[in-house]
Each structure stands twice: as structure tokens, then as C-alpha cells.
Amino acid sequence: MTMMLWRGIALIAACLCSQLCLGGAHTIEELLKEPRVRGIDLSPDGARVALAFRSDGQPSDVIGVIETSRIGEPDAVKRFALGEKEVVAIDWLRWATPSRLLIGISLTSRVPKLSTRTKGMPLGSRVYAVDMDGSNPVVLFSNSSSVQ
């Protein structure tokens, strides 16, 4: 019984200590803010990392492919967007082969006034296959939103 009591006290102390080390409470805005990093995946051969993220001030997500053997060099990261006219939110990304990515996206209109939502009208989703440098994009699946 006393061993369990000491473990409980140690757990509570660790939790309290971690709160003190991590800083103060977060604001509502911080908690509800969209994450900058949308997805990350390591290529099957371990040579590259694909990263989906939102740049500050940009409405659409972009993809960066990092050569793991060249980390720290200025040109180790290749960035590209999918070239859609609408706002692109990357839902997921996975490596299909060591040089080709599968990317699932959601599309919304760039004109927020078309709907009651602040982010624009949902237009649908797509699944792309694309080379690691953004070339040769192919839409594998596509659907339209039934919102009227």
C-alpha cells in the first residue's frame, strides 16, 4: 500500500513540476489556431522526409521535401504547391514509392462571402500522386461538395 502511495505522490510531483517548466496557461486563440504542420512522412528508403505545412499569411498549404543526407545545406529542402486555384488544405500525405507521394487535400473557395463560414465554401476533396519535386501531378480521386 505504501509503495502505491509513494508512486502516486511521485506522479503528482512530476505533473506539477512539468507544468512549472512548461510555462503558463495557453490562450483560447492559441488552442484554436490551426496547426502549421499538417503532416509528415519518411520515405520508404529513409532518404527523404515530406512535410505538409502552412506558411504564415498564406491561405494554402505547401509541401516541402527534405533530403535527409543534406540536412543543414541551403538547398536541402524543395518546396512546392499543388497549383490549385482554390485554397488547399492538406489532410494527409504518404510516400507511395521512394520518389512519389500520395497527397489527400480539401478545397475551399477563396471567397469567404460565398458562405456563412469564415473560411469559404467547401468545394470537395482530391487525392493526388506527385513526384517528390512536385512534377507530374495526377488526380487519382476527386469529389465535389454537395453544398449549395
Coordinates of N, CA and C in Angstrom, one line a residue:
M1 N 0.8 -1.2 0.0 CA 0.0 0.0 0.0 C 0.9 1.3 0.0
T2 N 1.9 1.3 0.8 CA 2.7 2.5 0.9 C 3.5 2.7 -0.4
M3 N 3.9 1.6 -1.1 CA 4.6 1.7 -2.4 C 3.7 2.4 -3.4
M4 N 2.4 2.0 -3.4 CA 1.4 2.7 -4.4 C 1.2 4.1 -4.0
L5 N 1.2 4.5 -2.7 CA 1.1 5.8 -2.2 C 2.3 6.7 -2.7
W6 N 3.5 6.1 -2.6 CA 4.7 6.9 -3.0 C 4.7 7.0 -4.5
R7 N 4.3 6.0 -5.2 CA 4.2 6.2 -6.7 C 3.2 7.3 -7.1
G8 N 2.1 7.3 -6.4 CA 1.1 8.4 -6.7 C 1.6 9.7 -6.4
I9 N 2.3 9.9 -5.3 CA 2.9 11.2 -4.9 C 4.0 11.6 -5.9
A10 N 4.8 10.6 -6.3 CA 5.8 10.9 -7.3 C 5.2 11.3 -8.7
L11 N 4.1 10.7 -9.1 CA 3.4 11.1 -10.3 C 2.8 12.5 -10.2
I12 N 2.2 12.8 -9.1 CA 1.6 14.2 -8.9 C 2.8 15.2 -8.9
A13 N 3.9 14.9 -8.2 CA 5.0 15.8 -8.2 C 5.6 16.0 -9.6
A14 N 5.6 15.0 -10.4 CA 6.2 15.1 -11.8 C 5.2 15.9 -12.6
C15 N 3.9 15.8 -12.5 CA 3.0 16.6 -13.2 C 3.1 18.0 -12.8
L16 N 3.1 18.3 -11.5 CA 3.2 19.7 -11.1 C 4.5 20.3 -11.6
C17 N 5.6 19.6 -11.5 CA 6.9 20.1 -12.0 C 6.9 20.4 -13.5
S18 N 6.3 19.5 -14.2 CA 6.2 19.7 -15.7 C 5.4 20.9 -16.0
Q19 N 4.3 21.2 -15.3 CA 3.5 22.4 -15.5 C 4.4 23.7 -15.3
L20 N 5.2 23.6 -14.2 CA 6.0 24.8 -13.9 C 7.1 25.0 -15.0
C21 N 7.6 23.9 -15.5 CA 8.7 24.0 -16.5 C 8.1 24.4 -17.9
L22 N 6.9 24.0 -18.2 CA 6.3 24.3 -19.5 C 5.8 25.7 -19.6
G23 N 5.6 26.5 -18.6 CA 5.1 27.8 -18.6 C 3.7 27.9 -18.3
G24 N 3.1 29.1 -18.6 CA 1.7 29.4 -18.2 C 0.7 28.8 -19.0
A25 N -0.5 29.1 -18.7 CA -1.7 28.5 -19.5 C -1.7 29.1 -20.9
H26 N -2.3 28.4 -21.8 CA -2.4 28.8 -23.2 C -3.7 29.6 -23.3
T27 N -3.7 30.6 -24.3 CA -4.9 31.4 -24.5 C -5.9 30.6 -25.4
I28 N -7.1 31.0 -25.5 CA -8.1 30.3 -26.4 C -7.6 30.4 -27.8
E29 N -7.1 31.6 -28.2 CA -6.6 31.7 -29.6 C -5.5 30.7 -29.9
E30 N -4.6 30.5 -29.0 CA -3.5 29.5 -29.2 C -4.1 28.1 -29.4
L31 N -5.0 27.8 -28.5 CA -5.6 26.4 -28.6 C -6.4 26.2 -29.8
L32 N -7.1 27.2 -30.4 CA -7.9 27.0 -31.6 C -7.2 27.3 -32.9
K33 N -6.0 27.8 -32.8 CA -5.2 28.1 -34.0 C -4.9 26.9 -34.8
E34 N -5.0 27.0 -36.1 CA -4.7 25.8 -37.0 C -3.3 25.5 -36.9
P35 N -2.9 24.2 -36.9 CA -1.5 23.8 -36.8 C -0.8 24.2 -38.0
R36 N 0.5 24.6 -37.9 CA 1.3 24.9 -39.0 C 1.7 23.7 -39.8
V37 N 2.1 22.6 -39.0 CA 2.5 21.4 -39.7 C 1.2 20.5 -39.8
R38 N 1.0 20.1 -41.1 CA -0.3 19.4 -41.4 C 0.0 17.9 -41.4
G39 N 1.2 17.5 -41.8 CA 1.5 16.1 -41.9 C 3.0 15.9 -42.2
I40 N 3.5 14.8 -41.9 CA 4.9 14.5 -42.1 C 5.1 13.0 -42.3
D41 N 6.0 12.6 -43.3 CA 6.2 11.2 -43.5 C 7.6 10.9 -44.1
L42 N 8.2 9.8 -43.6 CA 9.5 9.4 -44.0 C 9.4 8.5 -45.2
S43 N 10.2 8.7 -46.3 CA 10.2 7.9 -47.4 C 10.6 6.5 -47.1
P44 N 10.1 5.5 -47.9 CA 10.4 4.1 -47.6 C 11.9 3.8 -47.5
D45 N 12.8 4.5 -48.3 CA 14.2 4.2 -48.2 C 14.9 5.1 -47.2
G46 N 14.2 6.0 -46.5 CA 14.7 6.9 -45.4 C 15.5 8.0 -46.0
A47 N 15.6 8.3 -47.3 CA 16.4 9.3 -47.9 C 15.7 10.7 -47.8
R48 N 14.4 10.7 -47.7 CA 13.6 12.0 -47.7 C 12.5 12.0 -46.6
V49 N 12.2 13.2 -46.2 CA 11.1 13.5 -45.4 C 10.1 14.5 -46.1
A50 N 8.9 14.1 -46.2 CA 7.9 15.0 -46.8 C 7.1 15.7 -45.7
L51 N 7.0 17.0 -45.8 CA 6.3 17.8 -44.7 C 5.3 18.7 -45.4
A52 N 4.1 18.6 -44.9 CA 3.0 19.5 -45.4 C 2.8 20.5 -44.3
F53 N 2.8 21.8 -44.7 CA 2.7 22.9 -43.7 C 2.0 24.1 -44.3
R54 N 1.6 25.0 -43.4 CA 1.0 26.3 -43.8 C 2.0 27.4 -43.5
S55 N 2.4 28.2 -44.5 CA 3.3 29.3 -44.2 C 2.5 30.5 -43.7
D56 N 3.1 31.3 -42.9 CA 2.5 32.5 -42.3 C 1.9 33.4 -43.4
G57 N 0.6 33.7 -43.3 CA 0.0 34.6 -44.2 C -0.5 34.0 -45.5
Q58 N -0.2 32.7 -45.7 CA -0.6 32.1 -46.9 C -1.9 31.3 -46.7
P59 N -2.9 31.3 -47.6 CA -4.1 30.6 -47.4 C -4.0 29.1 -47.7
S60 N -3.1 28.7 -48.5 CA -3.0 27.3 -48.9 C -1.8 26.6 -48.3
D61 N -1.8 25.3 -48.1 CA -0.7 24.6 -47.6 C 0.3 24.3 -48.7
V62 N 1.5 24.1 -48.3 CA 2.6 23.8 -49.3 C 3.3 22.5 -48.8
I63 N 4.1 21.9 -49.6 CA 4.8 20.7 -49.3 C 6.3 20.9 -49.4
G64 N 7.0 20.4 -48.5 CA 8.5 20.5 -48.5 C 9.0 19.1 -48.5
V65 N 10.0 18.8 -49.3 CA 10.7 17.5 -49.3 C 12.1 17.8 -48.9
I66 N 12.5 17.1 -47.8 CA 13.9 17.3 -47.3 C 14.7 16.1 -47.6
E67 N 15.9 16.4 -48.1 CA 16.9 15.3 -48.4 C 17.6 15.1 -47.0
T68 N 17.4 13.9 -46.4 CA 18.0 13.7 -45.1 C 19.5 13.7 -45.1
S69 N 20.1 13.3 -46.2 CA 21.6 13.3 -46.2 C 22.2 14.7 -46.4
R70 N 21.3 15.7 -46.7 CA 21.8 17.1 -46.9 C 21.2 18.1 -45.9
I71 N 20.7 17.6 -44.8 CA 20.1 18.5 -43.8 C 21.2 19.5 -43.3
G72 N 20.8 20.8 -43.3 CA 21.7 21.8 -42.9 C 22.2 22.6 -44.1
E73 N 22.1 22.0 -45.3 CA 22.5 22.7 -46.5 C 21.4 23.6 -47.0
P74 N 21.7 24.7 -47.7 CA 20.6 25.7 -48.0 C 19.6 25.1 -49.0
D75 N 20.0 24.2 -49.9 CA 19.1 23.6 -50.9 C 18.6 22.2 -50.6
A76 N 18.7 21.8 -49.3 CA 18.2 20.5 -48.9 C 16.7 20.4 -48.9
V77 N 16.0 21.5 -48.9 CA 14.5 21.4 -48.9 C 14.0 22.0 -50.2
K78 N 13.1 21.2 -50.9 CA 12.4 21.6 -52.1 C 11.0 21.8 -51.7
R79 N 10.5 23.0 -52.0 CA 9.1 23.3 -51.7 C 8.2 23.4 -53.0
F80 N 7.0 23.0 -52.8 CA 6.1 23.1 -54.0 C 4.6 23.2 -53.5
A81 N 3.8 23.7 -54.3 CA 2.3 23.7 -54.0 C 1.7 22.9 -55.2
L82 N 0.4 22.6 -55.0 CA -0.3 21.7 -55.9 C -0.9 22.5 -57.1
G83 N -0.8 23.8 -57.1 CA -1.3 24.5 -58.3 C -2.8 24.7 -58.5
E84 N -3.5 24.4 -57.4 CA -4.9 24.6 -57.5 C -5.3 26.1 -57.4
K85 N -6.5 26.5 -58.0 CA -6.9 27.8 -58.0 C -7.6 28.2 -56.6
E86 N -8.0 27.1 -55.9 CA -8.7 27.3 -54.7 C -7.8 27.2 -53.5
V87 N -8.3 27.4 -52.3 CA -7.5 27.2 -51.1 C -7.3 25.7 -50.8
V88 N -6.1 25.2 -50.7 CA -5.8 23.8 -50.5 C -5.4 23.6 -49.0
A89 N -6.1 22.7 -48.4 CA -5.7 22.2 -47.0 C -5.3 20.7 -47.2
I90 N -4.0 20.5 -46.8 CA -3.5 19.1 -47.0 C -4.0 18.3 -45.8
D91 N -4.8 17.2 -46.0 CA -5.3 16.4 -45.0 C -4.3 15.3 -44.5
W92 N -3.6 14.8 -45.5 CA -2.6 13.7 -45.2 C -1.6 13.6 -46.4
L93 N -0.5 13.0 -46.1 CA 0.5 12.7 -47.2 C 1.2 11.4 -46.8
R94 N 1.5 10.6 -47.8 CA 2.2 9.3 -47.6 C 3.1 9.1 -48.9
W95 N 4.2 8.4 -48.6 CA 5.1 8.0 -49.7 C 4.5 6.8 -50.4
A96 N 4.3 6.8 -51.7 CA 3.9 5.6 -52.4 C 5.1 4.8 -52.8
T97 N 6.2 5.5 -53.2 CA 7.5 4.9 -53.6 C 8.5 5.8 -53.0
P98 N 9.8 5.5 -53.1 CA 10.8 6.4 -52.6 C 10.9 7.7 -53.3
S99 N 10.2 7.9 -54.5 CA 10.2 9.1 -55.2 C 8.9 9.7 -55.5
R100 N 7.8 9.1 -55.1 CA 6.4 9.6 -55.4 C 5.6 9.6 -54.2
L101 N 4.8 10.7 -54.1 CA 3.9 11.0 -52.9 C 2.5 10.8 -53.3
L102 N 1.7 10.4 -52.3 CA 0.2 10.4 -52.4 C -0.2 11.5 -51.4
I103 N -1.1 12.4 -51.8 CA -1.5 13.6 -51.0 C -3.0 13.7 -51.1
G104 N -3.6 13.7 -49.9 CA -5.1 14.0 -49.8 C -5.3 15.4 -49.4
I105 N -6.2 16.1 -50.2 CA -6.4 17.6 -49.9 C -7.9 17.8 -49.8
S106 N -8.2 18.9 -49.2 CA -9.6 19.5 -49.2 C -9.5 20.9 -49.8
L107 N -10.5 21.2 -50.6 CA -10.5 22.5 -51.3 C -11.7 23.4 -50.8
T108 N -11.4 24.6 -50.6 CA -12.4 25.6 -50.2 C -12.3 26.8 -51.2
S109 N -13.3 27.6 -51.3 CA -13.3 28.8 -52.2 C -12.4 29.8 -51.6
R110 N -11.9 30.7 -52.4 CA -11.1 31.8 -51.9 C -12.0 33.0 -51.5
V111 N -13.3 32.9 -51.7 CA -14.2 34.0 -51.4 C -15.0 33.6 -50.2
P112 N -14.7 34.0 -49.0 CA -15.4 33.7 -47.8 C -16.8 34.1 -47.8
K113 N -17.2 35.2 -48.6 CA -18.5 35.7 -48.5 C -19.5 34.8 -49.2
L114 N -19.1 33.8 -49.9 CA -20.0 32.9 -50.6 C -20.7 31.9 -49.6
S115 N -20.3 31.9 -48.4 CA -20.9 31.0 -47.4 C -20.9 31.7 -46.1
T116 N -21.6 31.1 -45.1 CA -21.7 31.7 -43.8 C -20.4 31.4 -43.0
R117 N -19.6 30.5 -43.5 CA -18.3 30.1 -42.8 C -17.3 31.2 -43.1
T118 N -16.4 31.3 -42.2 CA -15.3 32.3 -42.4 C -14.2 31.9 -43.3
K119 N -14.2 30.6 -43.6 CA -13.1 30.1 -44.4 C -13.5 29.9 -45.8
G120 N -14.6 30.2 -46.2 CA -15.1 30.0 -47.6 C -15.9 28.7 -47.8
M121 N -16.4 28.5 -48.9 CA -17.3 27.4 -49.2 C -16.5 26.1 -49.5
P122 N -16.8 25.0 -48.8 CA -16.1 23.8 -49.2 C -16.5 23.3 -50.6
L123 N -15.4 23.0 -51.3 CA -15.6 22.6 -52.7 C -15.4 21.1 -53.0
G124 N -14.8 20.4 -52.1 CA -14.6 19.0 -52.3 C -13.2 18.5 -51.9
S125 N -12.8 17.3 -52.3 CA -11.5 16.8 -51.9 C -10.9 16.0 -53.1
R126 N -9.6 15.8 -53.0 CA -8.9 15.1 -54.1 C -7.8 14.3 -53.5
V127 N -7.4 13.3 -54.2 CA -6.2 12.6 -53.9 C -5.2 12.7 -55.1
Y128 N -4.0 13.2 -54.8 CA -3.0 13.4 -55.8 C -1.9 12.3 -55.7
A129 N -1.3 12.0 -56.8 CA 0.0 11.3 -56.9 C 0.9 12.3 -57.5
V130 N 2.1 12.6 -56.9 CA 3.0 13.6 -57.4 C 4.4 13.2 -57.2
D131 N 5.3 13.5 -58.1 CA 6.8 13.3 -57.9 C 7.3 14.1 -56.7
M132 N 8.4 13.7 -56.2 CA 9.0 14.4 -55.0 C 9.3 15.8 -55.2
D133 N 9.4 16.3 -56.4 CA 9.8 17.7 -56.7 C 8.5 18.5 -57.1
G134 N 7.3 17.8 -57.1 CA 6.1 18.5 -57.4 C 5.7 18.3 -58.9
S135 N 6.5 17.7 -59.7 CA 6.2 17.5 -61.1 C 5.3 16.2 -61.2
N136 N 4.7 16.1 -62.4 CA 3.9 15.0 -62.8 C 2.7 14.8 -61.9
P137 N 1.9 15.8 -61.5 CA 0.8 15.6 -60.6 C -0.3 14.9 -61.4
V138 N -0.9 13.9 -60.7 CA -2.1 13.2 -61.3 C -3.2 13.1 -60.2
V139 N -4.4 13.5 -60.6 CA -5.5 13.4 -59.7 C -6.0 12.0 -59.8
L140 N -5.9 11.2 -58.7 CA -6.4 9.8 -58.6 C -7.9 9.7 -58.3
F141 N -8.3 10.5 -57.4 CA -9.7 10.6 -56.9 C -10.1 12.0 -56.7
S142 N -11.4 12.3 -57.0 CA -11.9 13.7 -56.8 C -13.4 13.6 -56.5
N143 N -13.8 14.5 -55.7 CA -15.3 14.6 -55.4 C -15.6 16.0 -55.2
S144 N -16.9 16.4 -55.5 CA -17.3 17.7 -55.3 C -18.2 17.8 -54.0
S145 N -18.2 18.9 -53.4 CA -19.1 19.1 -52.2 C -20.5 19.3 -52.7
S146 N -21.4 18.7 -52.0 CA -22.8 18.9 -52.4 C -23.5 20.1 -51.7
V147 N -22.7 21.0 -51.2 CA -23.2 22.2 -50.6 C -23.7 23.2 -51.6
Q148 N -24.9 23.7 -51.4 CA -25.5 24.6 -52.4 C -25.6 26.0 -51.9

